[in-house]
Amino acid sequence: MNITGCVITKDEETNIEKCLNSLKETTSEIIVVDTGSTDNTVQIARDLGASIYHFKWENDFSKAKNYALSKATGDWIIFLDADEYIEQHSLKEIMNCVRIAKTNGYDGILSTLINYNTETTEIQSTVQTLRIFRRDSNLKYFGAIHETIKHVTKQLKLLDFSKEISIIHTGYSNNEIERKQKGQRNLLLLLSDEKKNTNNHDINFYLSETYNLIKEYELALFYALKAHVEKETELLGTKEKNYLNIIRYLRKLEYPSEQVIRIIKEASCKYPSYPDFFVYIGDFNRFYQQFYDAIFMYEKALFLINDISQVETQTTGLLIPIYQQLSNLYYHTNDYSKTVHVITSILNTDRYDFSLLNYLIKILLINREDEMNIINFLEKIYRVDVPKDLIYLSKSAINNGSYILANYFMSLLRSFSSELQEEELELAILNEDYVIASQQFLSLFHMKESELQYLKKAIISSLLSKDETTRNKVFQTAYKNTGIDLKELLDEPKNNQYSQEELELVLDIIKEFYRLSKYEEIDNVLKKIKNDEILLATAELFYQNKNFGLALHFFDEYLHNKTEVEDELYLNILCKSSDSLYQIGELEIAEKYIENAYYISQNDYFIYSLWLKIIMGLKANERIIEVAQRAVDTFPDSNYFITILESLGITTQVKEEEEDTLRSILYSESYLQRLDDLAADLIKVGKDHEAIPIIRFLSEMGTIVK
């Protein structure tokens, strides 16, 4: 069985070699049809063994591709664009897939097209595509642009091997867009086609995408709205993708966020199997701190991505960011096991993401895991015989203030004759060699006086050393370089009269004491400083790091010291105090705090979610129903609150289908006026050919054109 590889080209010398090399392993011949290259494309293709044909460009991709098909002799065809190539792992699958398709009478094989940005090394989107098909005189390409392969008399019978075969497309990386001027080229072809065939509704979709490519978002929105309203299309997945495009354009054009959210939710109801909408909703939930619903939406998107077919999706390119967001959300909602699971999964694909490694060790320490167990766990991800891995592990262990982890990984690193100067000094602090650490950090600061972090480390070390000589030397250097008298600052209370620079330095000292688990030192500083701003920041520091007992202590102390607290701040403290009480098991007191918070605000998502957790812990079923119902009344779109009610046998009222917001936008008086202005602007700059379709639409709407 012979397979022919087909490619049409023009000025593709940077791409053609990779494309043809990916075809050589599975094809018996390669046909290259060149439409007028002026670079070295043809010679490269000839040197790679391709049969070269020349075709005069007629502004019609189908004509050029059908000419290539006429030169093929194989039983089956693989047709690639010159800026595409078959992914290496897919090459061994192709012959077997073709054999199965031929035996069972299929016309073609579906594969996955991966739009890949070579500059950012990111996947932009994925979509099923038909690039492998039987050679048959009745199988031809149709359409001057965005051409599709069709049978002239019947529906194609297709075999889905999209999970086995992937084709990489690099043509929409920014440099490629600029080099080929794809947007302008596509626009001329599409406008010409639109003029000749006004009944081809797919053209509106393609015009929208083309205007987006050249960043003309008003025009992109117009054609996308037209494509939505006309609805007739032969292209699978176009409706979903068009909705997604419209959402993107509305955001670019700064339409009200409430309107955009409503449209996204409409889209998710109409296309409940399309993951991208749920990612958008998850993003909005996260922005508004509706964490449990954000988790629900992200998890749903990840579930749906496994079964999506024949629809272009961007979710595949967002997997790592989605998992990163989920890890943060799990952490915020105190689900440590899921947080660790997700971070570990990401690190197994890229173990050199330092921020995530740092985050992982932090969570394991917060969860009070034994350090030796942490070491064993980390050694399943990292190689302790690789210096780079040990550097990452050492730095992260030090950042998290674990002397056991730091000593272990640093000792292994030294065996490779590798030393980290600053980390060795940090290790001295962890090992309580404070005088040495202070002296050497001070020396580092003298060498690099712009690096204030060295001075701060010297201050911390000197304070912990209890050595008067060391302390005085560091304090003198600090006064000389910052103008702050540390002895006066730390030993002589000023009754809240501190400069901003002084407060920032004190807070840095407290944060460093926290990293080193020197809680008594923090308490001593607070007793001397007696500053409400610092006290509140300290409470927040403990709360964010899940040290709920001490967070509660400092929040209480802050409220005790203050005679008046603004409602918003008081509400924030009540909520966090209630959460802290819940986390340490004081559920009844926690409920009293959250009830007080509820009296201040009845529209706070966190209040409802925490209140429900507390009373579920108390097993107060009647109150659970009451609070959950209030939550659903306030947040009727919340899947989290609805699920709680349904788990108790309470069915929520199903909302009636909403109006078509996109249709109402397109036909609104304000939008028609906007289009009128747009058409006038295009005519002013000599773009009459772009204005004509808009004028035609406005005339159909009975709008007087300027």
XYZ file of C-alpha atoms in Angstrom:
706
model
C 0.000 0.000 0.000
C 1.500 3.312 -1.137
C 0.953 6.700 0.517
C 1.580 10.041 -1.197
C 2.532 13.116 0.773
C 1.241 16.393 -0.695
C 2.247 19.978 0.121
C 1.622 23.317 -1.592
C 4.236 25.994 -0.970
C 5.259 29.578 -1.446
C 8.356 31.032 0.224
C 8.553 28.349 2.905
C 12.305 27.821 3.160
C 12.215 28.082 6.973
C 9.555 25.368 7.334
C 9.683 23.016 4.361
C 12.518 20.767 5.533
C 10.822 19.829 8.805
C 7.521 19.274 7.008
C 8.934 16.988 4.299
C 11.172 15.051 6.690
C 8.104 14.151 8.748
C 6.452 12.785 5.588
C 9.433 10.775 4.338
C 9.069 7.977 6.919
C 5.549 6.976 5.882
C 5.197 7.961 2.203
C 6.370 6.385 -1.046
C 6.344 9.744 -2.847
C 6.098 13.419 -1.958
C 4.398 15.932 -4.260
C 5.298 19.592 -3.777
C 3.284 22.149 -5.750
C 4.950 25.550 -5.628
C 2.829 28.627 -6.317
C 5.605 31.155 -6.930
C 8.406 30.964 -4.357
C 11.211 33.497 -4.655
C 13.330 31.980 -1.880
C 15.092 28.603 -1.621
C 11.930 26.528 -0.986
C 11.951 24.612 -4.279
C 15.630 23.644 -4.099
C 15.302 22.403 -0.501
C 12.274 20.300 -1.456
C 14.050 18.893 -4.522
C 17.131 17.993 -2.441
C 14.849 16.097 -0.049
C 13.563 13.956 -2.923
C 10.198 15.609 -3.566
C 8.636 15.757 -7.025
C 8.265 19.450 -7.849
C 5.367 20.965 -9.807
C 4.618 24.607 -10.484
C 1.137 26.124 -10.392
C 0.181 29.703 -11.189
C -1.485 31.189 -8.115
C -5.162 32.052 -8.746
C -6.154 33.245 -5.251
C -7.727 29.854 -4.609
C -6.189 27.303 -2.261
C -8.523 24.529 -3.419
C -7.364 24.804 -7.034
C -3.712 24.472 -5.990
C -4.433 21.541 -3.668
C -6.579 19.717 -6.221
C -3.763 20.113 -8.738
C -1.421 18.426 -6.230
C -3.950 15.585 -5.818
C -3.990 15.098 -9.597
C -0.260 14.347 -9.525
C -0.450 11.782 -6.691
C -0.216 8.053 -7.422
C -0.542 6.561 -3.934
C -3.569 4.707 -2.607
C -3.819 7.187 0.264
C -2.884 10.856 0.718
C -1.328 12.770 3.599
C -1.812 16.476 2.856
C 0.107 18.921 5.037
C 0.600 22.657 4.918
C 4.246 23.647 4.664
C 4.226 25.052 8.217
C 3.043 21.705 9.625
C 4.749 18.452 10.487
C 3.725 15.073 11.873
C 4.677 14.646 15.519
C 7.395 12.037 15.948
C 5.442 9.614 18.143
C 2.596 9.600 15.560
C 4.732 8.392 12.655
C 4.711 4.749 13.747
C 0.894 4.832 14.065
C 0.080 6.044 10.568
C 0.618 2.862 8.549
C -1.460 0.813 10.988
C -4.244 3.437 11.002
C -4.345 3.551 7.198
C -4.441 -0.251 7.042
C -7.438 -0.346 9.420
C -9.218 2.443 7.534
C -8.702 0.754 4.168
C -9.871 -2.657 5.405
C -13.068 -1.204 6.885
C -13.998 1.047 3.991
C -13.257 4.430 5.542
C -12.643 7.500 3.351
C -10.377 9.319 5.755
C -8.675 9.411 9.139
C -9.137 12.150 11.722
C -6.016 13.357 13.523
C -5.356 16.180 15.993
C -3.970 19.489 14.762
C -1.972 21.229 17.484
C -1.523 24.979 16.982
C 1.879 25.552 18.564
C 3.603 28.876 19.231
C 7.313 28.304 18.615
C 8.245 31.589 20.291
C 6.546 30.925 23.626
C 6.713 27.099 23.301
C 3.027 26.991 24.223
C 0.102 25.104 22.739
C -2.433 27.680 21.534
C -5.280 25.285 20.710
C -6.077 21.823 19.383
C -8.710 20.631 16.920
C -9.536 17.496 14.984
C -8.546 17.664 11.317
C -8.754 15.567 8.161
C -5.300 15.375 6.574
C -5.153 11.647 5.745
C -7.641 10.305 3.189
C -8.148 7.819 0.381
C -7.063 8.906 -3.130
C -10.327 9.100 -5.033
C -11.296 11.312 -7.990
C -14.506 12.156 -6.116
C -12.573 13.510 -3.128
C -11.716 17.166 -3.751
C -11.001 20.402 -1.943
C -13.656 23.139 -1.918
C -13.338 26.821 -0.944
C -10.900 29.512 -2.087
C -9.649 29.801 1.512
C -10.085 27.613 4.584
C -10.585 24.870 2.050
C -12.119 21.559 3.099
C -11.936 18.085 1.581
C -15.339 16.675 0.549
C -16.801 13.822 -1.483
C -18.782 15.153 -4.444
C -21.723 12.771 -3.951
C -21.813 11.484 -0.360
C -20.952 12.097 3.275
C -17.418 11.082 4.160
C -16.962 8.015 6.376
C -14.206 8.935 8.820
C -12.150 6.933 11.306
C -11.192 8.775 14.502
C -7.516 8.324 15.328
C -7.128 11.821 16.824
C -5.671 10.409 20.031
C -2.995 8.473 18.113
C -1.970 10.935 15.385
C -0.944 14.559 16.005
C 0.124 17.189 13.493
C 1.944 20.309 14.690
C 1.038 23.640 13.089
C 3.416 26.563 13.719
C 1.960 29.021 11.212
C 0.262 31.287 13.722
C 3.269 32.124 15.846
C 3.684 35.901 15.793
C 6.784 35.934 13.598
C 5.059 33.708 11.053
C 1.988 35.947 10.961
C 4.225 38.933 10.282
C 6.412 37.123 7.726
C 3.551 35.833 5.633
C 1.105 38.693 6.300
C -1.485 35.963 6.547
C -4.168 38.259 7.844
C -4.146 40.662 4.906
C -3.845 37.824 2.397
C -6.782 35.948 3.916
C -8.868 39.113 4.167
C -8.679 39.890 0.442
C -9.611 36.318 -0.472
C -12.517 36.194 1.975
C -13.978 39.576 1.023
C -13.833 38.520 -2.616
C -15.606 35.261 -1.754
C -18.181 37.092 0.390
C -19.010 39.407 -2.503
C -19.534 36.473 -4.884
C -21.364 34.161 -2.486
C -23.417 35.935 0.183
C -25.120 32.634 1.127
C -21.877 31.063 2.384
C -22.358 31.653 6.105
C -18.973 30.153 7.004
C -17.330 33.218 5.464
C -18.572 35.387 8.349
C -16.796 33.100 10.818
C -13.558 33.175 8.829
C -13.721 36.942 8.318
C -14.114 37.316 12.071
C -11.038 35.206 12.766
C -9.051 37.049 10.104
C -9.880 40.476 11.528
C -8.863 39.159 14.938
C -5.545 38.079 13.405
C -4.843 41.658 12.336
C -6.230 43.022 15.636
C -9.272 44.771 14.143
C -11.569 43.735 16.964
C -14.628 45.849 16.049
C -14.795 44.219 12.636
C -14.008 40.805 14.130
C -16.971 41.215 16.487
C -19.326 42.285 13.685
C -18.658 39.207 11.558
C -18.718 36.879 14.582
C -22.130 38.226 15.615
C -23.381 37.738 12.046
C -22.072 34.166 12.036
C -23.849 33.541 15.348
C -27.204 34.932 14.198
C -27.216 33.175 10.816
C -26.208 29.914 12.528
C -26.012 27.897 9.323
C -22.661 26.207 8.932
C -21.297 22.887 7.722
C -18.230 23.113 9.948
C -18.286 21.063 13.138
C -17.356 23.071 16.213
C -17.683 26.452 14.497
C -20.573 27.600 16.693
C -18.662 26.870 19.903
C -15.458 28.472 18.619
C -17.403 31.507 17.365
C -18.935 32.010 20.826
C -15.454 31.798 22.312
C -14.153 34.353 19.814
C -16.999 36.750 20.598
C -16.228 36.564 24.303
C -12.594 37.376 23.562
C -13.524 40.350 21.328
C -15.953 41.745 23.891
C -13.231 41.680 26.508
C -10.751 43.333 24.126
C -13.319 46.051 23.390
C -13.968 46.497 27.140
C -17.655 45.652 27.146
C -19.138 45.548 30.693
C -17.924 42.478 32.581
C -21.479 41.662 33.730
C -22.575 41.394 30.105
C -19.573 39.231 29.203
C -20.214 36.886 32.139
C -23.865 36.535 31.107
C -22.799 35.596 27.561
C -20.276 33.041 28.822
C -22.947 31.399 30.974
C -25.348 31.350 28.026
C -22.674 29.656 25.944
C -22.018 27.028 28.619
C -25.750 26.196 28.742
C -25.994 25.858 24.960
C -22.781 23.841 24.625
C -22.359 21.979 27.933
C -19.666 19.678 26.519
C -17.272 22.450 25.463
C -14.583 22.922 28.138
C -13.359 26.417 27.258
C -16.498 28.138 28.559
C -16.071 26.496 31.943
C -12.469 27.705 32.114
C -13.742 31.251 31.548
C -16.402 30.864 34.239
C -13.781 29.416 36.576
C -11.606 32.475 35.930
C -14.476 34.798 36.857
C -15.326 32.747 39.966
C -11.690 32.921 41.034
C -11.531 36.692 40.388
C -14.582 37.221 42.607
C -13.142 34.826 45.214
C -15.906 32.270 44.765
C -13.336 29.558 45.286
C -15.486 26.436 45.534
C -17.306 27.264 42.312
C -13.997 28.050 40.594
C -12.782 24.579 41.583
C -15.999 23.047 40.237
C -15.616 24.804 36.871
C -11.914 24.026 36.390
C -12.449 20.388 37.320
C -15.376 20.185 34.903
C -13.266 21.647 32.084
C -10.523 19.089 32.750
C -13.082 16.288 32.712
C -14.602 17.473 29.426
C -11.263 17.806 27.652
C -10.885 14.024 27.698
C -13.936 13.537 25.464
C -13.916 16.591 23.220
C -13.892 15.859 19.498
C -14.038 17.808 16.249
C -14.105 21.130 18.089
C -11.131 23.464 18.408
C -10.276 24.056 22.039
C -7.754 26.214 23.870
C -8.100 24.257 27.105
C -5.449 21.744 26.001
C -2.948 24.593 25.865
C -3.987 25.826 29.303
C -3.609 22.584 31.238
C -0.592 23.687 33.288
C -2.086 27.131 34.162
C -5.398 25.467 35.098
C -3.635 22.979 37.357
C -1.640 25.822 38.907
C -4.841 27.732 39.629
C -6.384 24.595 41.088
C -3.402 24.102 43.378
C -3.893 27.657 44.707
C -7.622 27.103 45.126
C -7.135 23.813 46.946
C -4.661 25.581 49.235
C -7.087 28.453 49.919
C -9.801 25.938 50.792
C -7.380 23.959 52.991
C -7.468 20.796 50.874
C -3.781 19.964 51.302
C -3.844 16.466 49.806
C -5.260 17.737 46.506
C -2.837 20.662 46.533
C 0.122 18.317 46.895
C -1.247 15.937 44.261
C -1.674 18.689 41.646
C 1.695 20.353 42.308
C 3.433 16.998 42.174
C 1.798 16.238 38.822
C 3.068 19.531 37.396
C 6.577 19.056 38.798
C 6.718 15.595 37.241
C 6.470 17.345 33.854
C 8.773 20.248 34.769
C 10.701 19.765 37.979
C 12.579 23.039 37.518
C 9.597 25.245 38.307
C 11.126 26.766 41.422
C 8.018 28.600 42.637
C 6.013 25.367 42.605
C 8.748 23.396 44.374
C 8.852 26.144 46.980
C 5.083 25.930 47.311
C 5.164 22.135 47.631
C 7.708 22.127 50.461
C 5.797 24.915 52.216
C 2.575 22.895 52.152
C 4.249 19.702 53.316
C 5.766 21.595 56.255
C 2.444 23.325 57.051
C 0.845 19.896 57.094
C 3.472 18.878 59.678
C 4.928 16.073 57.579
C 8.047 14.481 59.037
C 11.133 15.934 57.297
C 12.547 12.504 56.464
C 9.265 11.599 54.799
C 9.453 14.858 52.851
C 12.979 13.958 51.713
C 11.828 10.537 50.524
C 8.896 12.128 48.723
C 11.043 14.757 46.977
C 13.578 12.148 45.875
C 10.841 10.515 43.794
C 10.657 13.727 41.747
C 14.243 14.984 41.864
C 17.589 13.289 41.299
C 20.028 13.788 44.135
C 22.886 12.774 41.835
C 22.256 15.857 39.666
C 23.738 19.135 41.024
C 21.035 21.299 39.391
C 18.333 19.344 41.211
C 20.172 19.709 44.499
C 20.536 23.450 43.988
C 16.778 23.762 43.537
C 16.071 21.579 46.558
C 18.600 23.399 48.747
C 17.344 26.867 47.871
C 13.723 25.866 48.434
C 14.465 24.155 51.759
C 16.224 27.314 52.951
C 13.398 29.541 51.730
C 11.030 27.495 53.856
C 13.263 27.637 56.912
C 13.742 23.872 57.324
C 17.201 23.232 58.754
C 16.809 19.446 58.409
C 15.974 19.604 54.689
C 18.520 22.361 54.048
C 21.374 20.542 55.799
C 20.574 17.298 53.992
C 20.444 18.713 50.458
C 23.334 21.147 50.988
C 25.561 18.327 52.251
C 24.796 16.321 49.111
C 25.518 19.356 46.965
C 28.942 19.862 48.576
C 29.939 16.364 47.471
C 29.887 17.719 43.901
C 32.260 20.511 44.969
C 29.387 22.932 44.435
C 28.740 25.686 46.937
C 26.096 28.365 47.146
C 27.646 31.290 49.013
C 24.464 33.012 50.121
C 22.720 29.730 50.922
C 25.669 28.659 53.088
C 25.147 31.830 55.120
C 21.408 31.139 55.269
C 22.259 27.671 56.499
C 24.398 29.215 59.232
C 21.294 31.076 60.448
C 19.229 27.868 60.377
C 22.005 26.135 62.358
C 21.990 29.063 64.831
C 25.524 30.252 63.975
C 24.198 33.773 64.252
C 27.377 35.752 64.873
C 29.170 34.235 61.871
C 26.109 34.698 59.663
C 25.719 38.319 60.747
C 29.379 39.163 60.096
C 29.402 37.559 56.663
C 26.085 39.037 55.524
C 27.424 42.412 56.615
C 30.540 41.822 54.519
C 28.359 40.926 51.534
C 26.394 44.128 52.035
C 29.587 46.224 52.093
C 30.546 44.665 48.749
C 27.090 45.257 47.251
C 25.561 48.198 49.090
C 22.578 48.342 46.724
C 21.493 44.875 47.929
C 19.561 45.753 51.088
C 18.461 42.140 51.628
C 22.009 41.365 52.857
C 21.741 44.108 55.461
C 18.356 42.772 56.584
C 19.812 39.272 56.946
C 22.644 40.728 59.017
C 20.094 42.525 61.228
C 18.121 39.321 61.783
C 21.253 37.347 62.605
C 22.477 40.010 65.030
C 19.116 40.148 66.817
C 19.096 36.384 67.250
C 22.750 36.272 68.326
C 22.083 38.242 71.563
C 25.681 39.418 71.118
C 25.877 43.120 71.963
C 29.033 43.796 69.937
C 27.642 42.130 66.814
C 24.334 43.892 67.248
C 25.882 47.358 67.692
C 28.068 46.947 64.609
C 25.093 45.976 62.450
C 22.877 48.710 63.913
C 25.527 51.338 63.117
C 25.740 50.140 59.508
C 21.949 50.165 59.244
C 21.724 53.737 60.559
C 24.459 54.909 58.185
C 22.744 53.394 55.121
C 19.027 53.752 55.912
C 18.818 56.523 58.516
C 16.843 54.188 60.798
C 17.979 53.946 64.425
C 17.244 50.285 65.147
C 18.015 50.558 68.861
C 15.464 53.316 69.249
C 13.001 51.536 66.932
C 13.125 48.150 68.641
C 13.705 49.155 72.259
C 11.792 52.414 72.755
C 8.039 52.321 71.933
C 6.790 55.338 69.951
C 3.047 54.874 70.424
C 2.333 54.316 66.741
C 4.519 57.224 65.561
C 6.596 55.399 62.958
C 7.677 56.294 59.443
C 6.632 54.044 56.572
C 10.248 52.930 56.089
C 10.469 51.915 59.754
C 7.230 49.937 59.561
C 8.366 48.141 56.404
C 11.658 47.163 58.045
C 9.883 45.884 61.173
C 7.502 43.836 59.031
C 10.462 42.355 57.111
C 12.029 41.376 60.442
C 8.784 39.713 61.568
C 8.479 37.817 58.275
C 12.021 36.548 58.637
C 11.392 35.483 62.234
C 8.310 33.660 60.969
C 10.333 31.823 58.315
C 12.696 30.706 61.055
C 9.788 29.746 63.359
C 10.966 32.251 65.995
C 7.494 33.048 67.305
C 8.711 34.294 70.695
C 10.885 36.845 68.914
C 7.847 38.031 66.959
C 5.928 38.437 70.201
C 8.816 40.427 71.722
C 8.931 42.771 68.711
C 5.175 43.355 68.845
C 5.273 44.112 72.571
C 7.957 46.744 71.987
C 6.629 48.255 68.767
C 2.949 48.456 69.810
C 1.748 49.401 66.330
C -1.710 48.385 65.116
C -0.703 48.228 61.448
C 2.143 45.821 62.237
C -0.086 43.762 64.547
C -2.713 43.325 61.828
C -0.077 42.462 59.198
C 1.336 39.846 61.581
C -2.103 38.304 62.075
C -2.511 38.133 58.283
C 0.946 36.542 57.954
C 0.007 33.741 60.347
C -3.413 33.285 58.752
C -2.069 33.032 55.178
C 0.460 30.463 56.341
C -2.259 28.381 58.017
C -1.019 28.973 61.566
C -4.594 29.444 62.718
C -4.106 29.427 66.483
C -1.645 32.335 66.509
C -3.534 34.141 63.730
C -6.617 34.111 65.951
C -4.553 35.377 68.887
C -3.220 38.364 66.944
C -6.588 39.200 65.347
C -8.149 39.234 68.839
C -5.330 41.408 70.163
C -5.804 43.849 67.285
C -9.544 44.180 67.970
C -8.864 44.555 71.697
C -6.479 47.461 71.010
C -8.768 49.294 68.580
C -11.724 51.351 69.747
C -13.072 51.792 66.216
C -12.688 49.546 63.171
C -14.174 50.211 59.735
C -16.957 47.811 58.765
C -15.075 46.307 55.820
C -11.977 45.584 57.901
C -14.054 44.323 60.834
C -15.922 41.980 58.479
C -12.608 40.664 57.103
C -11.271 39.988 60.618
C -14.513 38.305 61.736
C -14.422 35.965 58.721
C -10.769 35.032 59.180
C -11.190 34.602 62.920
C -14.188 32.345 62.325
C -12.197 30.332 59.783
C -9.313 30.018 62.251
C -11.693 28.791 64.951
C -13.197 26.290 62.505
C -9.735 24.995 61.572
C -8.760 24.413 65.211
C -12.082 22.665 65.948
C -13.900 25.385 67.890
C -17.053 25.076 65.778
C -19.642 26.639 68.094
C -17.562 29.780 68.676
C -16.718 29.853 64.956
C -20.437 29.946 64.138
C -21.005 32.921 66.435
C -18.255 34.856 64.645
C -19.602 34.054 61.175
C -23.165 34.938 62.204
C -21.865 38.349 63.295
C -20.173 38.679 59.910
C -23.456 37.784 58.186
C -25.274 40.613 59.979
C -22.765 43.037 58.417
C -22.944 41.575 54.891
C -25.525 39.221 53.383
C -23.824 39.167 49.962
C -20.451 37.647 50.792
C -19.671 34.271 49.195
C -16.995 33.404 51.767
C -19.434 33.912 54.649
C -21.940 31.426 53.224
C -19.305 28.833 52.281
C -17.643 28.990 55.713
C -20.949 29.041 57.599
C -22.044 25.909 55.743
C -18.791 24.116 56.552
C -19.173 24.991 60.226
C -22.781 23.848 60.596
C -22.100 20.724 58.523
C -19.384 19.978 61.064
C -21.952 20.510 63.800
C -24.389 18.233 61.879
C -27.124 20.854 62.197
C -29.194 19.733 59.202
C -32.058 22.208 59.589
C -29.660 25.150 59.726
C -27.702 23.710 56.773
C -30.859 23.800 54.637
C -31.702 27.310 55.817
C -28.217 28.735 55.147
C -27.780 26.855 51.862
C -31.123 28.213 50.642
C -30.036 31.749 51.532
C -26.763 31.121 49.686
C -28.540 29.880 46.559
C -30.936 32.841 46.670
C -27.924 35.183 46.769
C -25.768 33.220 44.302
C -28.289 31.413 42.062
C -25.577 30.249 39.631
C -23.435 28.641 42.333
C -23.053 24.934 41.610
C -21.393 24.512 45.013
C -24.370 25.815 47.012
C -26.903 24.069 44.764
C -25.055 20.755 45.231
C -25.253 21.114 49.030
C -29.013 21.644 48.846
C -29.471 18.729 46.467
C -27.435 16.459 48.768
C -30.113 17.124 51.399
C -32.923 16.273 48.990
C -33.883 19.873 48.181
C -34.411 20.434 44.456
C -33.655 23.926 43.218
C -35.848 25.571 40.637
C -34.487 25.172 37.112
C -34.000 28.542 35.444
C -35.797 29.200 32.212
C -33.579 29.511 29.153
C -32.193 33.033 28.874
C -32.572 35.262 25.841
C -29.985 35.265 23.090
C -27.833 38.149 24.322
C -25.624 38.128 21.227
C -28.617 38.568 18.924
C -29.859 41.460 21.056
C -26.427 43.129 20.848
C -26.248 42.860 17.052
C -29.720 44.317 16.512
C -29.564 46.968 19.229
C -29.834 50.611 18.203
C -26.560 51.477 19.944
C -24.642 48.731 18.126
C -26.117 49.633 14.713
C -24.994 53.209 15.338
C -21.551 51.886 16.229
C -21.457 50.000 12.910
C -22.550 53.109 11.031
C -19.621 55.020 12.544
C -17.276 52.139 11.730
C -18.343 52.055 8.063
C -17.856 55.814 7.796
C -14.353 55.539 9.271
C -13.422 52.787 6.793
C -14.587 54.889 3.834
C -12.561 57.865 5.100
C -9.343 55.835 4.936
C -10.093 54.357 1.526
C -11.285 50.920 2.663
C -14.567 50.981 0.772
C -14.323 47.236 0.030
C -14.353 46.576 3.783
C -17.166 49.048 4.426
C -19.529 47.644 1.757
C -20.589 44.458 3.697
C -21.362 46.611 6.746
C -23.367 49.105 4.684
C -25.279 46.218 3.101
C -26.125 44.838 6.558
C -27.233 48.243 7.848
C -29.445 48.704 4.804
C -31.080 45.347 5.476
C -31.746 46.557 9.028
C -33.359 49.720 7.655
C -30.654 51.907 9.144
C -29.765 55.117 7.319
C -26.095 54.995 6.411
C -24.018 58.149 6.736
